XYZ file of C-alpha atoms in Angstrom:
623
model
C 28.535 -12.736 4.714
C 30.958 -15.528 3.750
C 31.714 -16.883 0.322
C 29.490 -19.972 0.656
C 26.465 -17.855 1.568
C 27.037 -15.553 -1.398
C 27.471 -18.461 -3.781
C 24.277 -19.959 -2.353
C 22.331 -16.734 -3.032
C 23.720 -16.564 -6.561
C 22.820 -20.167 -7.293
C 19.292 -19.637 -5.912
C 18.869 -16.531 -8.107
C 20.156 -18.412 -11.197
C 17.846 -21.342 -10.506
C 14.837 -19.033 -10.122
C 15.664 -17.114 -13.297
C 16.381 -20.320 -15.229
C 13.243 -21.997 -13.960
C 11.139 -18.951 -14.876
C 12.658 -18.821 -18.362
C 12.216 -22.573 -18.895
C 8.575 -22.348 -17.889
C 7.707 -19.487 -20.204
C 4.539 -20.430 -22.119
C 4.759 -21.229 -25.804
C 2.698 -19.433 -28.435
C 0.192 -22.285 -28.372
C -0.021 -22.085 -24.557
C -0.489 -18.303 -24.707
C -3.349 -18.726 -27.197
C -4.875 -21.433 -25.050
C -4.556 -19.173 -22.002
C -6.248 -16.365 -23.931
C -9.163 -18.611 -24.789
C -9.287 -19.773 -21.192
C -9.373 -16.159 -19.980
C -12.285 -15.514 -22.372
C -14.108 -18.540 -20.994
C -13.312 -17.379 -17.470
C -14.736 -13.953 -18.231
C -17.952 -15.528 -19.533
C -18.133 -17.829 -16.526
C -17.575 -14.867 -14.200
C -20.474 -13.016 -15.812
C -22.615 -16.106 -15.441
C -21.584 -16.389 -11.797
C -22.580 -12.760 -11.193
C -25.984 -13.330 -12.760
C -26.422 -16.548 -10.804
C -25.462 -14.735 -7.603
C -28.014 -11.979 -8.248
C -30.704 -14.613 -8.854
C -29.702 -16.428 -5.699
C -29.894 -13.228 -3.702
C -33.332 -12.551 -5.127
C -34.451 -16.062 -4.213
C -32.939 -15.699 -0.753
C -34.835 -12.487 -0.147
C -38.133 -14.041 -1.195
C -37.573 -17.205 0.810
C -35.957 -15.566 3.812
C -38.501 -17.098 6.150
C -39.927 -20.342 4.836
C -42.474 -20.350 7.649
C -43.984 -17.023 6.642
C -47.768 -17.079 6.334
C -47.968 -14.476 3.589
C -44.920 -12.457 2.657
C -46.905 -9.845 0.717
C -49.846 -9.241 3.039
C -48.523 -6.375 5.125
C -46.757 -4.432 2.379
C -48.950 -5.634 -0.522
C -49.367 -2.130 -1.946
C -45.615 -1.403 -1.731
C -44.693 -4.556 -3.624
C -45.562 -2.929 -6.937
C -45.119 0.504 -8.381
C -42.996 2.656 -10.646
C -39.318 3.309 -10.039
C -38.512 6.989 -9.465
C -35.127 8.701 -9.222
C -34.311 11.355 -6.643
C -31.045 13.302 -6.877
C -29.219 14.678 -3.835
C -26.310 16.925 -4.636
C -23.859 19.496 -3.365
C -20.762 21.027 -4.922
C -18.718 17.837 -4.479
C -21.044 14.878 -4.630
C -24.144 13.817 -6.568
C -26.214 10.829 -5.448
C -29.110 9.287 -7.371
C -31.600 7.378 -5.203
C -34.030 4.807 -6.582
C -37.478 4.532 -5.014
C -37.320 0.773 -5.733
C -35.587 -0.400 -2.556
C -35.001 3.167 -1.431
C -31.277 2.786 -2.141
C -28.469 4.867 -3.667
C -28.045 3.493 -7.176
C -25.499 5.989 -8.509
C -22.702 8.020 -6.900
C -20.723 10.689 -8.777
C -17.741 12.484 -7.240
C -17.245 15.880 -8.807
C -13.967 17.515 -9.684
C -11.936 14.344 -10.391
C -11.314 13.221 -13.962
C -12.546 9.751 -14.836
C -10.741 7.093 -16.839
C -12.734 8.021 -19.955
C -11.734 11.693 -19.762
C -14.900 13.179 -18.262
C -14.702 15.657 -15.407
C -16.434 13.495 -12.774
C -15.863 10.009 -11.383
C -18.794 7.595 -11.241
C -18.080 5.208 -8.376
C -21.076 2.991 -9.062
C -24.221 2.943 -11.138
C -27.207 0.674 -11.595
C -26.601 -2.824 -10.164
C -22.982 -2.080 -9.256
C -24.044 -1.572 -5.648
C -26.969 -2.658 -3.470
C -27.810 -1.950 0.181
C -30.620 -4.054 1.535
C -32.249 -4.059 4.989
C -34.032 -7.235 6.136
C -36.422 -7.392 9.101
C -37.674 -10.745 10.383
C -41.274 -10.423 11.531
C -43.347 -12.976 13.467
C -45.385 -13.905 10.411
C -43.538 -12.354 7.497
C -40.216 -10.812 6.574
C -39.724 -7.263 5.387
C -37.034 -6.866 2.706
C -36.480 -3.267 1.625
C -35.110 -4.294 -1.763
C -38.553 -5.673 -2.686
C -40.490 -2.527 -1.791
C -41.340 0.563 -3.784
C -40.883 3.651 -1.603
C -42.535 7.019 -1.976
C -40.132 10.032 -1.934
C -41.218 12.712 0.532
C -39.799 16.024 1.806
C -37.459 16.214 -1.184
C -34.844 18.969 -1.359
C -31.398 19.165 -2.986
C -29.856 17.517 0.069
C -32.667 15.614 1.855
C -35.300 13.013 1.107
C -37.434 10.559 3.069
C -38.310 7.271 1.392
C -41.544 5.814 2.808
C -43.154 2.432 2.278
C -46.652 2.148 3.815
C -48.090 -1.012 5.314
C -51.655 -2.265 5.153
C -52.202 -1.640 8.876
C -51.287 2.045 8.532
C -47.697 1.551 9.682
C -44.662 2.369 7.619
C -40.940 1.963 6.993
C -38.966 5.149 6.422
C -35.473 5.694 5.138
C -34.204 9.211 5.834
C -31.305 10.666 3.836
C -29.444 13.945 4.418
C -26.376 14.932 2.381
C -23.848 17.124 4.189
C -21.732 19.905 2.720
C -19.267 17.580 1.061
C -18.822 13.783 1.218
C -20.790 12.643 4.309
C -24.287 11.233 3.959
C -26.479 10.685 7.019
C -29.166 8.028 6.810
C -31.526 6.252 9.180
C -34.060 3.411 9.178
C -37.181 3.511 11.317
C -40.571 1.870 11.517
C -43.855 3.205 12.825
C -46.966 1.261 13.770
C -45.282 -2.106 13.270
C -44.266 -3.011 16.821
C -46.755 -5.882 16.963
C -45.263 -7.489 13.855
C -41.998 -8.373 15.634
C -41.162 -10.711 18.498
C -40.511 -8.949 21.849
C -36.870 -10.105 21.782
C -36.213 -8.867 18.244
C -33.524 -6.192 18.457
C -31.407 -6.353 15.259
C -31.782 -5.564 11.590
C -29.847 -7.538 8.995
C -27.938 -5.612 6.322
C -26.574 -6.960 3.075
C -24.238 -4.576 1.273
C -22.767 -5.470 -2.101
C -20.448 -3.527 -4.383
C -18.944 -4.391 -7.751
C -15.933 -2.094 -7.623
C -15.257 -0.331 -10.910
C -11.802 0.138 -12.404
C -11.086 3.863 -12.192
C -7.415 4.019 -13.255
C -5.418 2.972 -16.328
C -3.311 0.293 -14.628
C -5.569 -2.625 -13.644
C -2.966 -4.644 -11.744
C -1.567 -1.667 -9.853
C -4.981 -0.331 -8.898
C -6.122 -3.786 -7.821
C -3.208 -3.967 -5.315
C -4.644 -0.920 -3.560
C -8.290 -2.055 -3.693
C -9.697 -3.867 -0.726
C -12.396 -4.303 1.918
C -11.487 -2.518 5.160
C -13.095 -2.438 8.584
C -12.529 -0.981 12.031
C -13.172 -2.739 15.323
C -15.468 -0.815 17.654
C -14.444 1.004 20.844
C -11.069 2.384 19.683
C -10.090 -0.898 18.079
C -7.646 -1.355 15.225
C -8.276 -1.068 11.490
C -7.811 -4.120 9.339
C -8.646 -5.418 5.877
C -9.137 -8.570 3.860
C -6.155 -9.690 1.725
C -5.953 -7.522 -1.394
C -4.296 -10.069 -3.694
C -6.566 -13.113 -3.234
C -10.220 -14.094 -2.885
C -11.175 -14.139 0.782
C -14.227 -14.569 3.007
C -13.918 -13.909 6.737
C -16.218 -13.835 9.707
C -15.197 -11.011 12.024
C -15.788 -11.893 15.644
C -15.482 -8.330 17.015
C -18.053 -5.550 16.837
C -17.274 -3.009 14.134
C -17.559 0.757 13.831
C -17.516 0.733 10.044
C -16.941 -1.275 6.888
C -15.451 0.284 3.744
C -15.033 -0.680 0.117
C -11.846 1.070 -1.018
C -10.163 1.331 -4.352
C -6.883 3.148 -4.976
C -8.170 6.727 -4.729
C -11.848 6.563 -3.688
C -13.788 4.845 -0.900
C -17.325 4.142 0.313
C -17.569 3.582 4.076
C -20.725 2.577 5.951
C -20.714 3.662 9.622
C -23.136 2.453 12.270
C -23.967 4.570 15.308
C -24.663 1.501 17.478
C -21.845 -0.614 15.969
C -22.215 -3.550 13.663
C -22.753 -6.723 15.701
C -20.107 -9.402 16.122
C -19.730 -12.188 13.530
C -20.129 -9.998 10.435
C -19.300 -11.889 7.231
C -17.070 -10.021 4.762
C -16.085 -11.198 1.312
C -13.756 -10.008 -1.453
C -13.520 -11.667 -4.906
C -11.118 -10.539 -7.610
C -12.256 -9.748 -11.177
C -10.481 -10.415 -14.463
C -8.461 -7.777 -16.279
C -10.509 -6.277 -19.109
C -13.832 -6.655 -17.333
C -13.927 -3.003 -16.301
C -14.163 -4.044 -12.637
C -11.596 -4.754 -9.969
C -13.323 -6.764 -7.243
C -16.661 -7.829 -5.823
C -17.224 -6.889 -2.197
C -19.964 -8.312 -0.008
C -20.750 -7.496 3.671
C -23.415 -9.244 5.732
C -23.937 -7.132 8.835
C -26.323 -6.638 11.748
C -26.984 -3.615 13.921
C -29.414 -2.399 16.579
C -33.090 -2.020 15.628
C -35.992 -0.728 17.749
C -39.318 -2.326 16.658
C -41.254 0.260 18.638
C -39.992 3.002 16.323
C -38.879 5.249 19.201
C -35.234 5.015 18.190
C -34.122 4.795 14.539
C -31.156 2.754 13.338
C -28.702 5.467 12.342
C -25.894 5.304 9.798
C -23.446 7.561 8.066
C -21.780 6.954 4.761
C -18.524 8.472 3.510
C -18.429 8.567 -0.259
C -15.330 10.382 -1.430
C -11.624 10.536 -2.236
C -8.858 8.899 -0.234
C -7.320 12.205 0.863
C -5.835 12.026 4.364
C -6.458 15.685 5.313
C -9.902 15.733 3.709
C -11.035 12.572 5.478
C -9.813 13.926 8.814
C -11.894 17.079 8.231
C -15.004 15.223 7.058
C -14.787 12.832 10.027
C -15.328 15.805 12.301
C -18.813 16.147 10.806
C -19.866 12.774 12.190
C -22.646 13.039 14.754
C -21.845 9.720 16.422
C -19.024 10.939 18.667
C -16.710 8.084 17.708
C -12.995 8.096 16.935
C -13.558 6.641 13.503
C -9.977 6.702 12.127
C -11.330 6.784 8.585
C -8.030 8.295 7.496
C -6.625 4.766 7.834
C -8.156 4.242 4.395
C -5.115 6.130 3.107
C -2.295 3.599 3.313
C 0.772 5.420 4.646
C 2.677 2.226 5.461
C 3.632 0.236 8.548
C 4.037 1.879 11.940
C 7.515 3.486 11.456
C 6.880 4.360 7.818
C 3.405 5.678 8.672
C 4.967 7.842 11.360
C 7.414 9.323 8.824
C 4.657 9.941 6.275
C 2.155 11.189 8.859
C 4.384 13.732 10.605
C 6.898 14.682 7.936
C 6.030 13.800 4.329
C 2.404 14.971 4.574
C 3.347 18.372 5.991
C 6.088 18.916 3.414
C 3.771 17.741 0.620
C 0.937 20.003 1.773
C 3.303 22.973 2.011
C 4.723 22.484 -1.474
C 1.379 21.764 -3.135
C 0.004 24.855 -1.390
C 2.505 26.922 -3.398
C 0.712 25.883 -6.590
C 3.687 23.969 -7.961
C 3.464 21.201 -10.511
C 3.409 17.759 -8.848
C 6.568 16.673 -10.684
C 8.376 19.737 -9.261
C 6.963 18.857 -5.828
C 8.499 15.373 -6.030
C 11.862 16.831 -7.053
C 11.803 19.375 -4.210
C 10.858 16.691 -1.661
C 13.785 14.628 -2.912
C 16.174 17.564 -2.585
C 14.896 18.375 0.906
C 15.371 14.796 2.045
C 18.892 14.756 0.628
C 19.745 17.982 2.437
C 18.454 16.566 5.730
C 20.374 13.304 5.428
C 23.544 14.837 3.905
C 25.442 15.260 7.223
C 24.926 11.590 8.067
C 25.722 10.477 4.541
C 28.901 12.549 4.484
C 29.980 11.184 7.852
C 29.373 7.670 6.624
C 31.245 8.377 3.398
C 34.235 9.706 5.299
C 34.321 6.496 7.330
C 34.441 4.538 4.076
C 37.116 6.898 2.733
C 39.239 6.185 5.805
C 38.954 2.481 5.140
C 39.949 3.080 1.535
C 43.163 5.024 2.286
C 44.113 2.511 4.998
C 43.604 -0.496 2.719
C 47.313 -0.853 1.729
C 48.371 -0.683 5.383
C 45.787 -3.282 6.413
C 46.911 -5.609 3.605
C 50.564 -5.221 4.639
C 49.822 -5.768 8.315
C 47.723 -8.913 7.756
C 49.505 -10.552 4.808
C 50.984 -13.242 7.112
C 47.451 -14.481 7.845
C 46.601 -15.778 4.398
C 45.984 -19.372 5.397
C 42.335 -20.370 5.958
C 43.011 -21.426 9.534
C 44.470 -17.961 10.280
C 41.402 -15.971 9.253
C 40.291 -15.446 12.861
C 43.710 -14.084 13.823
C 43.524 -11.861 10.766
C 40.168 -10.454 11.847
C 41.466 -9.820 15.343
C 44.484 -8.001 13.961
C 42.233 -5.868 11.749
C 39.990 -5.036 14.687
C 43.019 -3.885 16.615
C 44.116 -1.719 13.703
C 40.641 -0.233 13.384
C 40.852 0.788 17.029
C 44.296 2.320 16.724
C 43.427 4.317 13.603
C 40.033 5.317 15.019
C 37.875 3.962 12.209
C 34.777 1.770 12.102
C 34.349 -0.994 9.493
C 30.580 -0.754 9.752
C 30.077 2.912 8.945
C 30.061 2.341 5.185
C 26.718 0.561 5.474
C 24.987 3.629 6.902
C 24.118 5.475 3.641
C 21.737 2.661 2.612
C 20.425 2.224 6.150
C 19.764 5.966 6.403
C 17.873 6.097 3.096
C 15.972 2.815 3.410
C 13.177 4.037 5.765
C 12.652 7.097 3.556
C 12.580 4.965 0.398
C 10.025 2.641 1.946
C 7.954 5.503 3.285
C 7.741 7.065 -0.180
C 6.904 3.602 -1.604
C 3.636 3.828 0.333
C 3.060 7.587 0.150
C 3.334 8.298 -3.602
C 0.915 5.617 -4.933
C -1.691 6.769 -2.372
C -1.311 10.511 -2.982
C -4.534 11.456 -4.816
C -3.006 14.829 -5.578
C -0.825 13.108 -8.226
C -3.883 11.614 -9.952
C -4.250 13.050 -13.446
C -1.266 15.402 -12.990
C 1.182 15.579 -15.884
C 4.880 16.375 -15.892
C 7.307 16.367 -18.828
C 6.404 13.226 -20.847
C 4.313 11.721 -18.021
C 0.614 12.322 -18.676
C -0.486 10.930 -15.282
C 1.903 10.677 -12.354
C -0.407 8.201 -10.582
C -0.054 5.467 -13.206
C 2.598 4.035 -15.533
C 4.028 6.037 -18.476
C 4.301 3.685 -21.476
C 6.739 4.378 -24.313
C 5.644 1.155 -26.013
C 2.369 -0.762 -25.603
C 1.056 -3.974 -27.130
C -2.160 -5.976 -26.933
C -1.042 -9.219 -25.255
C 0.643 -9.783 -21.912
C 4.265 -10.909 -21.934
C 5.365 -12.935 -18.957
C 7.140 -10.809 -16.350
C 6.617 -7.523 -18.271
C 2.929 -7.110 -19.075
C 1.679 -5.125 -22.026
C 3.941 -2.073 -21.930
C 7.338 -0.577 -21.161
C 7.406 2.280 -18.653
C 10.024 4.937 -19.359
C 10.364 6.099 -15.763
C 10.899 2.478 -14.700
C 13.716 2.154 -17.238
C 15.257 5.397 -15.965
C 14.926 4.231 -12.354
C 16.685 0.953 -13.130
C 19.407 2.730 -15.033
C 19.972 5.078 -12.099
C 20.055 2.067 -9.803
C 22.844 0.566 -11.939
C 24.870 3.760 -11.729
C 24.369 4.050 -7.994
C 25.265 0.379 -7.519
C 28.455 0.856 -9.505
C 29.494 3.814 -7.330
C 28.692 1.850 -4.188
C 30.603 -1.215 -5.380
C 33.636 0.877 -6.242
C 33.561 2.500 -2.850
C 33.289 -0.795 -1.009
C 35.808 -2.571 -3.225
C 38.422 0.091 -2.487
C 38.202 -0.585 1.234
C 37.990 -4.414 1.272
C 41.055 -6.397 2.322
C 42.023 -9.972 1.459
C 39.150 -12.453 1.433
C 36.628 -9.635 1.773
C 37.704 -8.310 -1.630
C 37.186 -11.738 -3.200
C 33.724 -12.017 -1.688
C 32.884 -8.543 -2.974
C 33.634 -9.640 -6.554
C 30.898 -12.267 -6.271
C 28.487 -10.011 -4.400
C 28.641 -7.252 -6.974
C 26.992 -9.478 -9.588
C 24.076 -9.977 -7.255
C 23.899 -6.202 -6.786
C 23.877 -5.682 -10.537
C 21.042 -8.176 -10.976
C 18.858 -6.179 -8.552
C 17.995 -3.368 -11.022
C 16.785 -6.053 -13.441
C 14.559 -7.457 -10.727
C 13.281 -3.962 -9.985
C 12.295 -3.560 -13.632
C 9.947 -6.557 -13.500
C 8.471 -5.294 -10.208
C 8.086 -1.560 -10.951
C 7.200 -1.587 -14.680
C 3.516 -1.523 -13.664
C 3.948 1.011 -10.828
C 3.077 4.688 -10.953
C 5.378 6.985 -12.932
C 5.466 9.370 -9.940
C 7.017 6.699 -7.714
C 9.531 5.594 -10.395
C 10.392 9.222 -11.104
C 11.017 9.910 -7.411
C 13.331 6.882 -7.176
C 15.112 7.914 -10.351
C 15.757 11.465 -9.065
C 16.749 10.175 -5.608
C 19.256 7.650 -6.963
C 20.685 10.141 -9.431
C 21.259 12.653 -6.668
C 22.730 9.971 -4.370
C 25.199 8.990 -7.112
C 26.039 12.676 -7.724
C 26.650 13.223 -3.996
C 28.941 10.188 -3.797
C 30.824 11.308 -6.899
C 31.245 14.850 -5.533
C 32.453 13.604 -2.162
C 34.929 11.287 -3.854
C 36.366 14.063 -5.984
C 36.597 16.565 -3.110
C 38.242 14.221 -0.590
C 42.011 14.753 -0.117
C 43.293 11.215 0.475
C 46.781 12.349 1.501
C 45.434 14.760 4.097
C 43.009 12.158 5.410
C 45.807 9.557 5.686
C 47.946 12.036 7.630
C 45.149 12.513 10.156
C 44.753 8.755 10.529
C 48.498 8.296 11.013
C 48.380 10.859 13.796
C 45.577 8.856 15.415
C 47.638 5.712 15.110
C 50.636 7.266 16.791
C 48.479 8.563 19.628
C 46.743 5.214 20.146
C 49.592 2.814 19.299
C 50.479 2.080 22.876
C 47.025 2.795 24.305
C 44.408 1.826 21.732
C 40.859 3.102 22.030
C 38.455 0.695 23.646
C 36.118 -0.897 21.136
C 32.426 -0.219 21.683
C 29.130 -1.241 20.270
C 28.922 -3.831 17.514
C 32.666 -3.810 16.820
C 33.381 -4.747 20.441
C 30.825 -7.539 20.330
C 32.344 -8.872 17.106
C 35.792 -8.920 18.645
C 34.463 -10.679 21.754
C 32.703 -13.282 19.584
C 35.888 -13.895 17.628
C 37.918 -14.427 20.795
C 35.225 -16.763 22.143
C 35.255 -18.792 18.912
C 39.030 -19.001 19.031
C 38.910 -20.342 22.602
C 36.362 -22.958 21.557
C 38.629 -24.066 18.687
C 41.542 -24.405 21.084
C 39.454 -26.508 23.439
C 38.356 -28.791 20.631
C 41.993 -29.315 19.582
C 42.910 -30.245 23.118
């Protein structure tokens, strides 16, 4: 990286920082924004009510050509709402006979945001699941019908709505041993009400996703609408940071509404038909909700009643191992890949988390250790694994450091700008004779980067950290404020996170060690460039503060411990390296290779070849 490039980066950074500072809102603008947010919240509530009214009107006017929409199910159009509770040791579902739907879902054993022992995923109008059948003369909309509960046990119920001709619609529910609910829709005695070509039932599924964690912004980043393409297709999702409506052209195995630690997935045995419409709309902070999800789906339906439309619903935590186990209970024989609801990162990072981090994490948590201790032990283990490579890389940098005076002496005659290429060629030749590589000093960061990124995805999605305390951190899955205030400050929010401050401080210390190590080995113009680059490196921890202040204390704590250990390792290696002994070894290499230098290989060889080619081009231009 040359000087002009570095200066360009610095100027860009200064312009961005200056522009952001200049555009900070005044007190009047902040107050106006607060009022605007209040108006937006009111408007959002009005929009929700308007949407519910529109849905109600759409259901009633689904077929404008209907002769009499109440004739067939006239008796089922009125009645008294009854609640039926299905429960096991891990899940409790409350079904409403009006519409025959699940109106409340409670996951047991996980502490809620208000301190109770169970998490309520939805309740009341938070979620609706409506089946719509288009008949020849009238439409059947399950949300409009009052069902009669039959065959009720702790884990099973059949909701039945009877028609005037003696036929019926039945919704069958069976709760498994943990988080999987089986359900089916079937009709009897209604075959003549549908056209011979009618083969699909329409489904409208809506969920107003509740905020379950303390940090609204952080949880919202991990809340989204996910789906999987049928027949071993890939898993995808709508954008999580913006409002989005998409029509999915492929057939789907399942659709899921996922927040940070809990999900609800609807699975179809016969796939959801192509051209499903999926929608995600963000909510305002302070509303108690994160997003509004809407899925308009279709799946196979048999009017004769010989074959029911079968579904399964996963309602539970985003625990990778648990989901894999529950998925085996599916009766549909599909490779559902529901564990993709746990975001372990992109392909390489997911591979690291899937086949290393998860196993280590499971092993350590199986020992009954505190989650903070688990994070420390994972950090130590990773440092032990990478130590041989880090040490080798450090020794390469140390060789460059002890050779710096010799390099400066050997290349001092090439101080003119036009001689820089000759200087680089001379240095490459010296590298070869001394048996050192100028690129090895970059390896410590390259070695740690995949692990850092892998943990960036793993820790915020590890439900085992949820509600776990360590030292001053009351919940490792969310931020740990040392100071909080009522209004948002641009770039910071409404709190200061202690672990974020510690992480940024550790980043400064590690950056200082790294800069010292690189400065000691730079020669000539490289050293001048390093002076400018170091200011950019020192600005990075400040940028990290604005990014990570809202992140989980567990992730910030891991980064703090990791950086602190990295700095300690670098300090220890520096103090235990005998420069005189190392220089003597390098001098022996030089004497052995002086008349027969080692052949350059890899990137160094390519750099030297490029320099020679550039020199030849310059000579040709001069001619």
